Tab-separated table of C-alpha atoms in Angstrom:
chain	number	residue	atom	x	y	z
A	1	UNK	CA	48.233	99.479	-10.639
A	2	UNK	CA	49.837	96.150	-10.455
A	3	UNK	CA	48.741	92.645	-12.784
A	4	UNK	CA	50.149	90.312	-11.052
A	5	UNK	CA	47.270	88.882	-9.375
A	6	UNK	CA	47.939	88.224	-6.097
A	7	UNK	CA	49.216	84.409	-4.861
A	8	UNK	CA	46.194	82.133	-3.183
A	9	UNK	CA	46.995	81.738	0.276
A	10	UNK	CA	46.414	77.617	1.310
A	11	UNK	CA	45.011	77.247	4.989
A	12	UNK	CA	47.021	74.650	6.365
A	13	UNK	CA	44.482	72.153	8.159
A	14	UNK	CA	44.476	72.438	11.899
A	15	UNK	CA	46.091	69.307	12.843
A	16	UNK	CA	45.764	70.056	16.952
A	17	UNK	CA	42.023	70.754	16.303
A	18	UNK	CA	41.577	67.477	14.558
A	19	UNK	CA	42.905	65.214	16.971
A	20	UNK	CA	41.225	67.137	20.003
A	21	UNK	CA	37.930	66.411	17.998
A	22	UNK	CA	38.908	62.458	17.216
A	23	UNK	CA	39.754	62.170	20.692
A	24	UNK	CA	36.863	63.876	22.289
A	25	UNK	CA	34.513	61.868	20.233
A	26	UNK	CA	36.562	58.512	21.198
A	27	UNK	CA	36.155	59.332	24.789
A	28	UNK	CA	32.478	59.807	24.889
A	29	UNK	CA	31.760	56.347	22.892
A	30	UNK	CA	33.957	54.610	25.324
A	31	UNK	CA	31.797	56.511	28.237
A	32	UNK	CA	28.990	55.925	26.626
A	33	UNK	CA	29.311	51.933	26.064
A	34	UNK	CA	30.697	51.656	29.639
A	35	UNK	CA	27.387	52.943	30.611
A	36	UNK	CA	25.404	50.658	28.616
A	37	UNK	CA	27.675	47.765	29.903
A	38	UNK	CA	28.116	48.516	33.604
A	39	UNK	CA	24.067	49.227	33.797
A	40	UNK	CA	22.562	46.589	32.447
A	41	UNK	CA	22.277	43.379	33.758
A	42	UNK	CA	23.158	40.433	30.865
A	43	UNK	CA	22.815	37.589	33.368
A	44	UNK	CA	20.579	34.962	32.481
A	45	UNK	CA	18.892	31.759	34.163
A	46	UNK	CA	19.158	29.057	32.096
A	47	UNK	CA	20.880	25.593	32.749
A	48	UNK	CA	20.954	25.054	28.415
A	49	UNK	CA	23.647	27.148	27.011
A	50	UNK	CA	23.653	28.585	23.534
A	51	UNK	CA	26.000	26.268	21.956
A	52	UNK	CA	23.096	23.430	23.176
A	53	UNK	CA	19.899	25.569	22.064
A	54	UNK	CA	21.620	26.777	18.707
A	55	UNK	CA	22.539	23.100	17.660
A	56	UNK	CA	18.567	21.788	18.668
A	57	UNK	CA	17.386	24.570	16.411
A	58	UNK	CA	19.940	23.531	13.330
A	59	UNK	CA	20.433	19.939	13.671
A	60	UNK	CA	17.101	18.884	15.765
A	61	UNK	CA	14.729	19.296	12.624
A	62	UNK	CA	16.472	16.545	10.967
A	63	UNK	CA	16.633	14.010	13.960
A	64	UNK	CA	13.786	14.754	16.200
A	65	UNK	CA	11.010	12.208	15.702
A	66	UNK	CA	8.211	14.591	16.549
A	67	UNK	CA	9.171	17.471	14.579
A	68	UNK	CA	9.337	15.156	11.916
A	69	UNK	CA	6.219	13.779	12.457
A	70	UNK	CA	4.456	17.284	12.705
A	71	UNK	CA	5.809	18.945	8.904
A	72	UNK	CA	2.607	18.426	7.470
A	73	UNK	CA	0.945	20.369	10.219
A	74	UNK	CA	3.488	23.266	10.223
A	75	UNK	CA	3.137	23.119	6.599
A	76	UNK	CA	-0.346	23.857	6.704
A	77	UNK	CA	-0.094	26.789	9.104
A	78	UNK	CA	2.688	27.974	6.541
A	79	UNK	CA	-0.435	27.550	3.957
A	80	UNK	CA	-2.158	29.699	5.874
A	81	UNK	CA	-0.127	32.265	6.575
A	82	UNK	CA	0.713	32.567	2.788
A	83	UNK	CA	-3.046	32.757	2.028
A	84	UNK	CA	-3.399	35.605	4.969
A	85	UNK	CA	-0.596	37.669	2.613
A	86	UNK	CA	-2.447	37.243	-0.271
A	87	UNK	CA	-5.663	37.956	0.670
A	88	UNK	CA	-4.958	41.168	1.968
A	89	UNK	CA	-1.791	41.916	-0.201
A	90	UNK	CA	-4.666	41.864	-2.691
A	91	UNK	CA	-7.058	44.529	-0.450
A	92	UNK	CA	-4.048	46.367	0.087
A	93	UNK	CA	-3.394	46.469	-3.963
A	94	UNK	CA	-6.930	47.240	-4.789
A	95	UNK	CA	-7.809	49.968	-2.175
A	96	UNK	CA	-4.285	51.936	-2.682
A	97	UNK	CA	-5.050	52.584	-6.116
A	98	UNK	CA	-7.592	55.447	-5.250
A	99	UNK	CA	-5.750	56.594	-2.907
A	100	UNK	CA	-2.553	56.803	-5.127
A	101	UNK	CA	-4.656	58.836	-7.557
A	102	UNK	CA	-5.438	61.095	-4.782
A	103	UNK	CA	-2.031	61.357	-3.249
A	104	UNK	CA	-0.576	62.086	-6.766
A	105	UNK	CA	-0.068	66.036	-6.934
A	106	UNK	CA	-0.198	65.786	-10.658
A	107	UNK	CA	-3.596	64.566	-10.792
A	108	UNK	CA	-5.380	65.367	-7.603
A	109	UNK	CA	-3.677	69.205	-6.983
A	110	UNK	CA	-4.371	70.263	-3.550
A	111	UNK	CA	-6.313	67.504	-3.017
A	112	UNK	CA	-2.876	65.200	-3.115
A	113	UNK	CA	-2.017	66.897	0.454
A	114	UNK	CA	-5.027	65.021	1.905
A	115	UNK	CA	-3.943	61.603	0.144
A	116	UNK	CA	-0.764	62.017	1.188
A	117	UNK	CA	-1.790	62.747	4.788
A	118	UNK	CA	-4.046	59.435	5.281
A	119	UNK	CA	-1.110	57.533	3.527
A	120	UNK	CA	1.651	58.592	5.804
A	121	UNK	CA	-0.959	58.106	8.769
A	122	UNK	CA	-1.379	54.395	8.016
A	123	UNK	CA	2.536	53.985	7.561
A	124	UNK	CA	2.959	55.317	11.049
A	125	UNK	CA	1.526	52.183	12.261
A	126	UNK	CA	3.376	48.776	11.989
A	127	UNK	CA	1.118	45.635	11.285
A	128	UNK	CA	1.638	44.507	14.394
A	129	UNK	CA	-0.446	47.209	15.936
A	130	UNK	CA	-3.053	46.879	13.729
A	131	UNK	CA	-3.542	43.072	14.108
A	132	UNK	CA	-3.736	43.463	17.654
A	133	UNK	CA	-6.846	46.282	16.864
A	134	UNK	CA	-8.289	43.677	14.661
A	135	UNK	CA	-7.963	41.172	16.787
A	136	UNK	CA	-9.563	42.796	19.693
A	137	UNK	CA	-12.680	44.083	17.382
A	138	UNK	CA	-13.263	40.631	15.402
A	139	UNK	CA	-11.566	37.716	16.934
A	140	UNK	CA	-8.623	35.182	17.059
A	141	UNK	CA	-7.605	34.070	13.650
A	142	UNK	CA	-6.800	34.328	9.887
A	143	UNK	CA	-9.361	37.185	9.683
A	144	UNK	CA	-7.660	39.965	11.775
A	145	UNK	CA	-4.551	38.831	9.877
A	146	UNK	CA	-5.822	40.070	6.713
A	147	UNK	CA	-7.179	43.237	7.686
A	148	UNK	CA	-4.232	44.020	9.141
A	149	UNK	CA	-2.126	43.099	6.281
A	150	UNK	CA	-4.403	44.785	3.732
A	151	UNK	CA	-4.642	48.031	5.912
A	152	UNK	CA	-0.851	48.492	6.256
A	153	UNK	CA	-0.240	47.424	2.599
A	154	UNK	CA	-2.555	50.392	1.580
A	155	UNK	CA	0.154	53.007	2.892
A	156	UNK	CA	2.977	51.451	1.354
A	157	UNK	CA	1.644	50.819	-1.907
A	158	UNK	CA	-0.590	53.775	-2.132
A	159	UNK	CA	2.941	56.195	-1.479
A	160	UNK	CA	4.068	54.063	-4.362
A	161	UNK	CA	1.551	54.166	-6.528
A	162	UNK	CA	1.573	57.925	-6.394
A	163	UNK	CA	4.565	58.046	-6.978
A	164	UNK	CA	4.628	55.991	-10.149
A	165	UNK	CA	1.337	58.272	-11.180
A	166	UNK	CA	3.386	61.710	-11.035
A	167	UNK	CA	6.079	60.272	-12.753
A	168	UNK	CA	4.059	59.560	-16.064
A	169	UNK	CA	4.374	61.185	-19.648
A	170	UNK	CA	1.923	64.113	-19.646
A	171	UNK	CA	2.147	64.786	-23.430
A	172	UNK	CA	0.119	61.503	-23.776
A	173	UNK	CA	-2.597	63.443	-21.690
A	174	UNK	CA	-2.308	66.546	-23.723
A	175	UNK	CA	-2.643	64.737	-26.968
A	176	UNK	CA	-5.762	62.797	-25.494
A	177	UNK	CA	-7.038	66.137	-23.996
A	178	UNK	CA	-6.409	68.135	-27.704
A	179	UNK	CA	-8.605	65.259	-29.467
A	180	UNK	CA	-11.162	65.987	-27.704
A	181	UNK	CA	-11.137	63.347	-24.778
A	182	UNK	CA	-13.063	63.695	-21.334
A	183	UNK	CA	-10.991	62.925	-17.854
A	184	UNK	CA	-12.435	59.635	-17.421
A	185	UNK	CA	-11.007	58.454	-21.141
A	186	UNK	CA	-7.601	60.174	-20.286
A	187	UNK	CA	-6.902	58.461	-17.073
A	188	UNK	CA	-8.509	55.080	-18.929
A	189	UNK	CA	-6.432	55.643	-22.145
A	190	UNK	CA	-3.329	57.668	-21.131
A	191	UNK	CA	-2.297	57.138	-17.438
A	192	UNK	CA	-3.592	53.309	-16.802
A	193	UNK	CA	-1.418	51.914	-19.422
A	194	UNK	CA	1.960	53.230	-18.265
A	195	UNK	CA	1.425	52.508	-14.506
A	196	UNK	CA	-0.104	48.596	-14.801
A	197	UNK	CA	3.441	46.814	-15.199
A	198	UNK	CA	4.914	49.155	-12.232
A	199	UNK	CA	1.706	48.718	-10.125
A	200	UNK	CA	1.838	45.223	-11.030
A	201	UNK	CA	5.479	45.023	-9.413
A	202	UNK	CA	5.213	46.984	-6.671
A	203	UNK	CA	2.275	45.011	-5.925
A	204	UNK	CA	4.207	41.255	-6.257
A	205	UNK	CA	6.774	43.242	-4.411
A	206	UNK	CA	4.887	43.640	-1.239
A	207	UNK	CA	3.231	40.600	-1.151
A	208	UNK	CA	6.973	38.726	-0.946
A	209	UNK	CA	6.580	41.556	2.292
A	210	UNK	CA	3.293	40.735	3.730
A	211	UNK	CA	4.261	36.831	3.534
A	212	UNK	CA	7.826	37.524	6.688
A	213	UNK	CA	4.888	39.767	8.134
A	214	UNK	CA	2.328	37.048	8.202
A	215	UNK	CA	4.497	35.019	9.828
A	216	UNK	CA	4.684	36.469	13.117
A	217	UNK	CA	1.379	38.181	13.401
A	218	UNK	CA	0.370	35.094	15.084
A	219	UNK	CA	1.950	36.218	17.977
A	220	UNK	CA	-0.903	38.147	18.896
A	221	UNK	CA	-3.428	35.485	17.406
A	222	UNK	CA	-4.007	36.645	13.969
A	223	UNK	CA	-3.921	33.270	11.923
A	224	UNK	CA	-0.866	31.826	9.912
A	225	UNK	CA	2.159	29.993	11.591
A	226	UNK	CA	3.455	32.449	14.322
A	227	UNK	CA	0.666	30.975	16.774
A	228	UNK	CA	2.532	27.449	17.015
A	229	UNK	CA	5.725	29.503	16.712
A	230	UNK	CA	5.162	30.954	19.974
A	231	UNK	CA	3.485	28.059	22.072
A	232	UNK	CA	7.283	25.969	20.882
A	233	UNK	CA	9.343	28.639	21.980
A	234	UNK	CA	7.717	28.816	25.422
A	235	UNK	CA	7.764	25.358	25.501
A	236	UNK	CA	11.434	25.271	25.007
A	237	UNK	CA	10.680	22.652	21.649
A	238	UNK	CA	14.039	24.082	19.742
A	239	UNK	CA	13.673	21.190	17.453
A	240	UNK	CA	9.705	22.289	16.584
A	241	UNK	CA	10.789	26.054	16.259
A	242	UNK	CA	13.754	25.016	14.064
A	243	UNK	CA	11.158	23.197	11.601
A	244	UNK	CA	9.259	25.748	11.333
A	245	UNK	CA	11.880	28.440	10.840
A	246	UNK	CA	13.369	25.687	8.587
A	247	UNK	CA	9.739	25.766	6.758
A	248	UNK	CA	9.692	29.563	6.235
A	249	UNK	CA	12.781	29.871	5.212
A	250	UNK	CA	12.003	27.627	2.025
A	251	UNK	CA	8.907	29.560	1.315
A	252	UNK	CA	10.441	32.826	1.309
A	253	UNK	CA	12.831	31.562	-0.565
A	254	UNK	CA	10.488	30.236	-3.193
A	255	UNK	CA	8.245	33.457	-3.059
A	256	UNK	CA	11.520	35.754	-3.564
A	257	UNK	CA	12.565	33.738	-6.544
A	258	UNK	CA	9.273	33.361	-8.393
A	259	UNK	CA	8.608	36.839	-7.635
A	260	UNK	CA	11.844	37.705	-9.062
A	261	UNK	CA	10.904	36.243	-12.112
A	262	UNK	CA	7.657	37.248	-12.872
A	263	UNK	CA	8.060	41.048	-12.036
A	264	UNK	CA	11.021	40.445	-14.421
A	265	UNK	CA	8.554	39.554	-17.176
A	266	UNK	CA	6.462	42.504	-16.377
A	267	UNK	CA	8.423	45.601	-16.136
């Protein structure tokens, strides 16, 4: 019986293979965007070109007279459309915290299948789609705005918040549970304590969210600055749209950073 253990044999890499592969997959993308190219049509009728629309939307806020003259107006739909993401930012924050309890498997057992069912059910659905159900079942304006921003907040933060629920120190629980302490005083003493500062952010999170998504859910006439957004862009007013894109741009930014800061503070 021989000890020499036997020499590993190294596969040399087929190098024909390779290139038949890198080749074959070149081909079919070059098929492929020839398709896309040769079958669709990219003509346009416009006299304005883009170098002409592109420099009323960047320079015409700062030199057209009446889209100076109508900041404080856009600025008030702006208003609005922040107070539409608050307002249901803080439904959505409110109502998900049930259903985080019940989506968390640590806390709700089987029942968590059934949270996490409803949850992933409203995330299916983009708030677009729902302000277009709200607007249809209670009107034009700010109101369907906030239902629809506080429904689709729900399954966002509620995934979150279960999340941040199953991920909590269970030996707090067992020490509350050994002294002699019912459910309500565990989930009171030993679970809402460690989730507050991540609910908190995940909650200032999504509103800096619900704010871009306010902005053009009045598109389909739910409230907030996307109605006059529209009616300008059909009416070809590139100065008007670039003020107001001008005007959101500062908010967000504004939002972002003081968002920034105070989650900062929390967590």
């Amino acid at each position: 019986m021989s000890l020499n253990p036997e020499p590993l044999k190294l596969h040399k890499p087929n190098r024909s293979s390779y290139w038949l592969k890198f080749f074959g997959i070149t081909a079919l993308m070059v098929i492929l965007y020839w398709i896309a190219l040769t079958q669709t049509n990219l003509s346009y009728n416009t006299n304005v070109s883009a170098a002409t629309t592109l420099k009323r939307l960047v320079v015409g806020p700062f030199t057209h007279e009446q889209a100076i003259a109508r900041i404080p107006e856009f600025s008030l739909a702006m208003l609005e459309t922040v107070a539409i993401a608050y307002a249901g930012t803080l439904i959505g924050a409110i109502l998900a915290i049930p259903m985080g309890f019940l989506a968390a498997k640590n806390i709700s057992n089987r029942l968590a299948y059934i949270g996490k069912g409803i949850l992933n059910g409203i995330r299916a659905f983009p708030e677009l789609l729902f302000a277009i159900i709200f607007v249809a079942a209670v009107g034009m304006g700010p109101y369907a705005g906030v239902l629809a921003i506080g429904i689709n907040s729900i399954g966002m933060l509620g995934k979150l918040y279960s999340e941040v629920v199953e991920s909590i120190d269970m030996s707090v629980l067992e020490a509350l549970k050994a002294s002699g302490a019912n459910r309500l005083q565990m989930i009171w003493f030993g679970v809402i304590p460690q989730i507050i500062p991540e609910f908190s952010s995940y909650a200032i999170y999504r509103f800096e969210i619900d704010v871009r998504s306010a902005s053009i859910l009045g598109l389909v006439g739910a409230g907030g600055i996307g109605a006059p957004l529209l009616i300008a862009a059909q009416q070809r007013s590139w100065e008007q749209v670039g003020m107001m894109l001008l005007i959101i741009i500062v908010v967000v930014t504004l939002i972002d950073y003081l968002s920034a800061y105070i989650r900062r503070k929390i967590v």
